[in-house]
Coordinates of C-alpha atoms in Angstrom, one line a residue:
X1 CA -151.4 -1.8 39.7
X2 CA -151.1 2.2 40.2
X3 CA -151.1 4.0 43.5
X4 CA -151.1 7.1 45.0
X5 CA -147.5 7.8 46.2
X6 CA -148.8 10.3 48.7
X7 CA -151.4 7.8 50.2
X8 CA -149.9 4.5 50.0
X9 CA -151.7 1.1 51.2
X10 CA -150.6 0.2 54.6
X11 CA -149.1 -3.1 52.6
X12 CA -147.4 -1.2 49.9
X13 CA -145.5 1.2 53.0
X14 CA -144.9 -1.6 55.1
X15 CA -142.9 -3.2 51.7
X16 CA -141.0 0.2 51.6
X17 CA -139.8 -0.1 55.1
X18 CA -138.5 -3.6 54.9
X19 CA -134.7 -3.8 54.0
X20 CA -134.1 -4.4 50.5
X21 CA -131.8 -3.5 48.1
X22 CA -133.2 -1.4 45.4
X23 CA -132.5 0.0 41.9
X24 CA -132.2 3.5 40.7
X25 CA -132.8 4.6 37.1
X26 CA -131.5 7.8 35.9
X27 CA -131.4 9.2 32.1
X28 CA -127.8 9.6 30.8
X29 CA -127.6 12.8 28.7
X30 CA -127.8 10.9 25.6
X31 CA -131.2 9.2 26.9
X32 CA -130.2 6.1 27.8
X33 CA -131.0 4.8 30.9
X34 CA -128.3 4.2 33.7
X35 CA -129.4 1.8 36.4
X36 CA -127.7 1.2 39.6
X37 CA -128.1 -0.9 43.0
X38 CA -128.9 1.6 46.1
X39 CA -130.8 1.9 49.2
X40 CA -133.8 4.0 49.2
X41 CA -136.0 5.7 51.6
X42 CA -139.4 6.4 50.9
X43 CA -141.2 9.3 52.8
X44 CA -145.0 9.9 51.4
X45 CA -145.6 12.3 53.9
X46 CA -143.0 14.7 51.9
X47 CA -144.0 12.9 48.6
X48 CA -140.3 12.0 48.2
X49 CA -137.9 9.0 48.0
X50 CA -134.2 9.6 48.8
X51 CA -130.9 8.1 47.7
X52 CA -127.9 9.1 49.4
X53 CA -124.7 9.2 47.3
X54 CA -121.2 10.8 46.6
X55 CA -121.5 14.3 44.4
X56 CA -119.2 12.6 42.3
X57 CA -121.3 9.9 41.3
X58 CA -122.7 9.0 37.6
X59 CA -126.2 9.1 38.9
X60 CA -125.7 12.6 40.6
X61 CA -124.2 13.7 37.0
X62 CA -127.1 12.4 35.4
X63 CA -129.5 14.3 37.4
X64 CA -127.3 17.7 37.3
X65 CA -126.8 17.1 33.3
X66 CA -130.4 17.6 32.6
X67 CA -132.3 21.1 32.2
X68 CA -133.6 22.1 35.6
X69 CA -136.8 20.5 36.3
X70 CA -136.8 18.1 33.6
X71 CA -134.7 15.1 35.4
X72 CA -136.7 12.0 35.9
X73 CA -135.9 9.1 38.2
X74 CA -137.4 5.9 39.2
X75 CA -136.4 3.3 42.1
X76 CA -137.8 0.0 42.4
X77 CA -137.5 -3.0 44.7
X78 CA -138.5 -6.7 44.4
X79 CA -138.8 -9.7 46.6
X80 CA -140.4 -12.6 44.9
X81 CA -143.5 -11.8 43.2
X82 CA -143.9 -8.6 45.4
X83 CA -142.5 -5.5 43.7
X84 CA -142.7 -1.7 44.0
X85 CA -142.0 1.2 42.0
X86 CA -141.8 5.3 42.8
X87 CA -141.1 7.7 40.1
X88 CA -140.8 11.6 39.8
X89 CA -138.8 14.4 39.0
X90 CA -135.3 14.0 40.6
X91 CA -133.3 16.9 42.3
X92 CA -130.0 17.0 44.0
X93 CA -130.0 18.4 47.7
X94 CA -126.8 19.5 49.4
X95 CA -128.2 21.4 52.4
X96 CA -126.4 19.8 55.6
X97 CA -130.2 19.5 57.2
X98 CA -131.4 17.4 54.1
X99 CA -128.3 15.3 53.8
X100 CA -128.6 14.7 57.7
X101 CA -132.2 13.5 57.3
X102 CA -131.5 11.4 54.8
X103 CA -128.4 9.7 56.4
X104 CA -130.9 9.4 59.4
X105 CA -133.9 7.9 57.4
X106 CA -131.3 5.1 55.6
X107 CA -129.8 4.0 59.0
X108 CA -133.2 3.3 60.2
X109 CA -134.4 1.3 57.2
X110 CA -131.0 -0.6 56.5
X111 CA -130.2 -0.8 60.3
X112 CA -126.7 0.6 59.8
X113 CA -125.3 4.4 59.6
X114 CA -123.2 5.3 56.6
X115 CA -119.7 6.0 57.2
X116 CA -118.9 9.7 57.1
X117 CA -118.5 11.4 53.4
X118 CA -118.0 14.9 53.3
X119 CA -119.2 14.7 49.5
X120 CA -122.4 13.3 50.4
X121 CA -125.8 14.5 48.6
X122 CA -129.1 13.4 48.5
X123 CA -131.0 12.6 45.4
X124 CA -134.4 13.3 46.1
X125 CA -137.3 12.2 44.0
X126 CA -140.5 14.2 44.1
X127 CA -142.9 11.6 43.5
X128 CA -145.9 11.6 41.2
X129 CA -146.3 7.9 40.3
X130 CA -146.4 4.5 42.1
X131 CA -146.8 1.3 40.9
X132 CA -146.4 -2.1 42.7
X133 CA -147.7 -5.6 43.5
X134 CA -148.0 -7.1 46.8

């Protein structure tokens, strides 16, 4: 079922606030999908989903390898018959405030603060599509 990522139903948003391991799909330079497990936070007010990572990871390199403004990414989570996917254009944020906000949101959703990492960046998905079934 298609949904508005900027105006999710209360049930959809509640599902994204539960603690779930998610998957992130980025595209390699050859166009093949790269899928990895990640923690994700969803911020419909800002229209973004965030994934924290080391700047040296393959997922970050995939986004940076795309032509500016063309990298796409999707995050998905599921539990039983419930599932939710968010898609959009991916950008890498390195600003200290953006990284701190992403870490704080991650700590809130996953009830743990990640270890300090001077190479941490944020893969931010600027959302234009949401799907799911609750």
